[in-house]
Amino acid sequence: ANVRFQGIVTYTVVFSNTGTADPAVVLTDTLPSGTNFAYWVDQSGATYADNIVRWSGVLTGGSVISVTFAVTNTASGGATITNTAYLSGSAGAVSSVATFGATADSYPTGSGLWSQVFAPCPTRCKRVIPAGATITLDQDIDLDGDFEIEPGGTFNANGKTVTLTGDQAQTLTGNPLTFYSLVVNKTNRTDTVTIVGKLKVTRKLTVRSGKLISASDYEDIEI
């Protein structure tokens, strides 16, 4: 299953020696982009510094070492995250790869301008502004997927226009959902945009094609 934004992923690296003692075994695991080190589960003498998990030492004959640690997923938009661990010793070097998929929803890398903190995402992907993030529109945008402002998140329309497009139903979630200029321009007149929360449009709301539906019989729409 895809890992949610800020979700925890646990990695376990197991290595063993079935021969004689090896005096110079080194394990290195450089954490991939889209992850942040969270905590140790089973440190087993390993260290973490400069984005690298490392274990080094003597691996005696018959011994088994298990290193387990957790990372926080900071990727979104359906990205695939690949982590590669490398083990070297007197007998040579080997590597092991593990992958996970990030949530298909698109989250910003932090607070800032929309064009800088939101990466491109697939058609109809959901854009989410999480708690603690402040996102400012720096250009007019088209959205063909859902849009959500989580409690504690902030969206600054900054005098820009948001146009809702595509032929799929969309849901806008937030309290409040404040836009400067909002245009509903769906492919078909029967395509729906549902408001969950409170919609505020400070300049102009335009419905060219499609239906705007309130989850509370239009009581939550302010123009």
mmCIF file of N, CA and C in Angstrom, residues 124-179:
data_model
loop_
_atom_site.group_PDB
_atom_site.id
_atom_site.type_symbol
_atom_site.label_atom_id
_atom_site.label_comp_id
_atom_site.label_asym_id
_atom_site.label_seq_id
_atom_site.Cartn_x
_atom_site.Cartn_y
_atom_site.Cartn_z
ATOM 1 N N ARG A 124 -5.629 14.540 -12.069
ATOM 2 C CA ARG A 124 -6.662 14.333 -11.050
ATOM 3 C C ARG A 124 -6.099 14.003 -9.670
ATOM 4 N N CYS A 125 -4.820 14.244 -9.440
ATOM 5 C CA CYS A 125 -4.299 14.004 -8.097
ATOM 6 C C CYS A 125 -4.837 15.060 -7.134
ATOM 7 N N LYS A 126 -4.905 14.705 -5.884
ATOM 8 C CA LYS A 126 -5.418 15.597 -4.844
ATOM 9 C C LYS A 126 -4.289 16.442 -4.273
ATOM 10 N N ARG A 127 -4.503 17.748 -4.173
ATOM 11 C CA ARG A 127 -3.549 18.655 -3.532
ATOM 12 C C ARG A 127 -3.993 18.876 -2.084
ATOM 13 N N VAL A 128 -3.037 18.760 -1.171
ATOM 14 C CA VAL A 128 -3.346 18.898 0.251
ATOM 15 C C VAL A 128 -2.388 19.897 0.888
ATOM 16 N N ILE A 129 -2.945 20.857 1.627
ATOM 17 C CA ILE A 129 -2.136 21.767 2.438
ATOM 18 C C ILE A 129 -2.240 21.281 3.879
ATOM 19 N N PRO A 130 -1.159 20.733 4.437
ATOM 20 C CA PRO A 130 -1.239 20.122 5.765
ATOM 21 C C PRO A 130 -1.182 21.150 6.886
ATOM 22 N N ALA A 131 -1.483 20.703 8.075
ATOM 23 C CA ALA A 131 -1.400 21.558 9.255
ATOM 24 C C ALA A 131 0.006 22.125 9.392
ATOM 25 N N GLY A 132 0.084 23.412 9.703
ATOM 26 C CA GLY A 132 1.376 24.057 9.903
ATOM 27 C C GLY A 132 1.980 24.658 8.660
ATOM 28 N N ALA A 133 1.433 24.360 7.490
ATOM 29 C CA ALA A 133 1.976 24.887 6.225
ATOM 30 C C ALA A 133 1.168 26.100 5.767
ATOM 31 N N THR A 134 1.873 27.101 5.249
ATOM 32 C CA THR A 134 1.240 28.277 4.652
ATOM 33 C C THR A 134 1.651 28.358 3.194
ATOM 34 N N ILE A 135 0.687 28.260 2.295
ATOM 35 C CA ILE A 135 0.956 28.243 0.861
ATOM 36 C C ILE A 135 0.348 29.487 0.226
ATOM 37 N N THR A 136 1.168 30.204 -0.555
ATOM 38 C CA THR A 136 0.734 31.417 -1.233
ATOM 39 C C THR A 136 0.729 31.195 -2.736
ATOM 40 N N LEU A 137 -0.409 31.448 -3.376
ATOM 41 C CA LEU A 137 -0.471 31.342 -4.834
ATOM 42 C C LEU A 137 0.376 32.444 -5.459
ATOM 43 N N ASP A 138 1.226 32.064 -6.405
ATOM 44 C CA ASP A 138 2.040 33.047 -7.119
ATOM 45 C C ASP A 138 1.729 33.055 -8.607
ATOM 46 N N GLN A 139 0.646 32.351 -8.989
ATOM 47 C CA GLN A 139 0.224 32.300 -10.385
ATOM 48 C C GLN A 139 -1.205 31.776 -10.430
ATOM 49 N N ASP A 140 -1.914 32.046 -11.541
ATOM 50 C CA ASP A 140 -3.215 31.422 -11.754
ATOM 51 C C ASP A 140 -2.999 29.928 -11.974
ATOM 52 N N ILE A 141 -3.893 29.093 -11.447
ATOM 53 C CA ILE A 141 -3.724 27.648 -11.577
ATOM 54 C C ILE A 141 -5.027 26.986 -12.006
ATOM 55 N N ASP A 142 -4.895 25.817 -12.645
ATOM 56 C CA ASP A 142 -6.010 24.931 -12.950
ATOM 57 C C ASP A 142 -5.905 23.713 -12.047
ATOM 58 N N LEU A 143 -7.019 23.273 -11.493
ATOM 59 C CA LEU A 143 -7.069 22.060 -10.688
ATOM 60 C C LEU A 143 -8.097 21.112 -11.280
ATOM 61 N N ASP A 144 -7.693 19.857 -11.538
ATOM 62 C CA ASP A 144 -8.646 18.863 -12.033
ATOM 63 C C ASP A 144 -8.858 17.738 -11.024
ATOM 64 N N GLY A 145 -8.282 17.896 -9.824
ATOM 65 C CA GLY A 145 -8.456 16.926 -8.754
ATOM 66 C C GLY A 145 -8.968 17.601 -7.495
ATOM 67 N N ASP A 146 -9.085 16.828 -6.433
ATOM 68 C CA ASP A 146 -9.572 17.370 -5.171
ATOM 69 C C ASP A 146 -8.552 18.331 -4.558
ATOM 70 N N PHE A 147 -9.032 19.160 -3.648
ATOM 71 C CA PHE A 147 -8.183 20.131 -2.956
ATOM 72 C C PHE A 147 -8.628 20.191 -1.504
ATOM 73 N N GLU A 148 -7.663 20.109 -0.579
ATOM 74 C CA GLU A 148 -8.006 20.126 0.845
ATOM 75 C C GLU A 148 -7.041 21.007 1.619
ATOM 76 N N ILE A 149 -7.602 21.835 2.482
ATOM 77 C CA ILE A 149 -6.817 22.582 3.461
ATOM 78 C C ILE A 149 -7.098 21.939 4.815
ATOM 79 N N GLU A 150 -6.100 21.251 5.357
ATOM 80 C CA GLU A 150 -6.302 20.589 6.635
ATOM 81 C C GLU A 150 -6.386 21.621 7.762
ATOM 82 N N PRO A 151 -7.049 21.299 8.874
ATOM 83 C CA PRO A 151 -7.075 22.217 10.018
ATOM 84 C C PRO A 151 -5.653 22.604 10.427
ATOM 85 N N GLY A 152 -5.406 23.903 10.537
ATOM 86 C CA GLY A 152 -4.061 24.373 10.855
ATOM 87 C C GLY A 152 -3.239 24.721 9.640
ATOM 88 N N GLY A 153 -3.724 24.400 8.446
ATOM 89 C CA GLY A 153 -3.064 24.800 7.202
ATOM 90 C C GLY A 153 -3.614 26.134 6.725
ATOM 91 N N THR A 154 -2.814 26.866 5.945
ATOM 92 C CA THR A 154 -3.225 28.192 5.473
ATOM 93 C C THR A 154 -3.003 28.313 3.974
ATOM 94 N N PHE A 155 -4.027 28.811 3.276
ATOM 95 C CA PHE A 155 -3.956 29.035 1.831
ATOM 96 C C PHE A 155 -4.202 30.510 1.562
ATOM 97 N N ASN A 156 -3.238 31.169 0.921
ATOM 98 C CA ASN A 156 -3.341 32.586 0.574
ATOM 99 C C ASN A 156 -3.540 32.704 -0.928
ATOM 100 N N ALA A 157 -4.747 33.088 -1.364
ATOM 101 C CA ALA A 157 -5.050 33.167 -2.798
ATOM 102 C C ALA A 157 -4.283 34.280 -3.489
ATOM 103 N N ASN A 158 -3.899 35.316 -2.767
ATOM 104 C CA ASN A 158 -2.955 36.328 -3.263
ATOM 105 C C ASN A 158 -3.394 36.984 -4.575
ATOM 106 N N GLY A 159 -4.701 37.188 -4.740
ATOM 107 C CA GLY A 159 -5.182 37.865 -5.941
ATOM 108 C C GLY A 159 -5.123 37.038 -7.208
ATOM 109 N N LYS A 160 -4.966 35.728 -7.084
ATOM 110 C CA LYS A 160 -4.860 34.851 -8.256
ATOM 111 C C LYS A 160 -6.168 34.093 -8.482
ATOM 112 N N THR A 161 -6.285 33.507 -9.677
ATOM 113 C CA THR A 161 -7.489 32.779 -10.065
ATOM 114 C C THR A 161 -7.245 31.276 -10.033
ATOM 115 N N VAL A 162 -8.169 30.551 -9.438
ATOM 116 C CA VAL A 162 -8.157 29.086 -9.442
ATOM 117 C C VAL A 162 -9.305 28.618 -10.322
ATOM 118 N N THR A 163 -8.990 27.800 -11.337
ATOM 119 C CA THR A 163 -10.001 27.278 -12.254
ATOM 120 C C THR A 163 -10.120 25.775 -12.066
ATOM 121 N N LEU A 164 -11.336 25.289 -11.856
ATOM 122 C CA LEU A 164 -11.608 23.867 -11.677
ATOM 123 C C LEU A 164 -11.991 23.273 -13.020
ATOM 124 N N THR A 165 -11.252 22.247 -13.451
ATOM 125 C CA THR A 165 -11.403 21.700 -14.797
ATOM 126 C C THR A 165 -11.592 20.186 -14.753
ATOM 127 N N GLY A 166 -11.683 19.579 -15.941
ATOM 128 C CA GLY A 166 -11.761 18.131 -16.063
ATOM 129 C C GLY A 166 -13.183 17.615 -16.046
ATOM 130 N N ASP A 167 -13.308 16.296 -16.279
ATOM 131 C CA ASP A 167 -14.632 15.684 -16.371
ATOM 132 C C ASP A 167 -14.952 14.791 -15.180
ATOM 133 N N GLN A 168 -14.149 14.877 -14.113
ATOM 134 C CA GLN A 168 -14.382 14.068 -12.928
ATOM 135 C C GLN A 168 -14.912 14.934 -11.788
ATOM 136 N N ALA A 169 -15.697 14.313 -10.916
ATOM 137 C CA ALA A 169 -16.190 15.023 -9.737
ATOM 138 C C ALA A 169 -15.015 15.474 -8.876
ATOM 139 N N GLN A 170 -15.133 16.672 -8.317
ATOM 140 C CA GLN A 170 -14.101 17.217 -7.446
ATOM 141 C C GLN A 170 -14.707 17.576 -6.095
ATOM 142 N N THR A 171 -13.862 17.511 -5.062
ATOM 143 C CA THR A 171 -14.273 17.930 -3.727
ATOM 144 C C THR A 171 -13.261 18.924 -3.184
ATOM 145 N N LEU A 172 -13.750 20.068 -2.724
ATOM 146 C CA LEU A 172 -12.921 21.071 -2.063
ATOM 147 C C LEU A 172 -13.243 21.022 -0.576
ATOM 148 N N THR A 173 -12.209 20.806 0.249
ATOM 149 C CA THR A 173 -12.413 20.618 1.682
ATOM 150 C C THR A 173 -11.600 21.630 2.470
ATOM 151 N N GLY A 174 -12.242 22.305 3.417
ATOM 152 C CA GLY A 174 -11.525 23.243 4.270
ATOM 153 C C GLY A 174 -12.478 24.185 4.963
ATOM 154 N N ASN A 175 -12.052 24.706 6.089
ATOM 155 C CA ASN A 175 -12.886 25.655 6.826
ATOM 156 C C ASN A 175 -11.995 26.717 7.464
ATOM 157 N N PRO A 176 -11.778 27.843 6.730
ATOM 158 C CA PRO A 176 -12.451 28.191 5.470
ATOM 159 C C PRO A 176 -11.664 27.763 4.231
ATOM 160 N N LEU A 177 -12.360 27.801 3.091
ATOM 161 C CA LEU A 177 -11.764 27.683 1.759
ATOM 162 C C LEU A 177 -11.877 29.068 1.133
ATOM 163 N N THR A 178 -10.837 29.850 1.216
ATOM 164 C CA THR A 178 -10.904 31.237 0.764
ATOM 165 C C THR A 178 -10.171 31.411 -0.557
ATOM 166 N N PHE A 179 -10.908 31.835 -1.584
ATOM 167 C CA PHE A 179 -10.339 32.097 -2.902
ATOM 168 C C PHE A 179 -10.565 33.568 -3.256
#
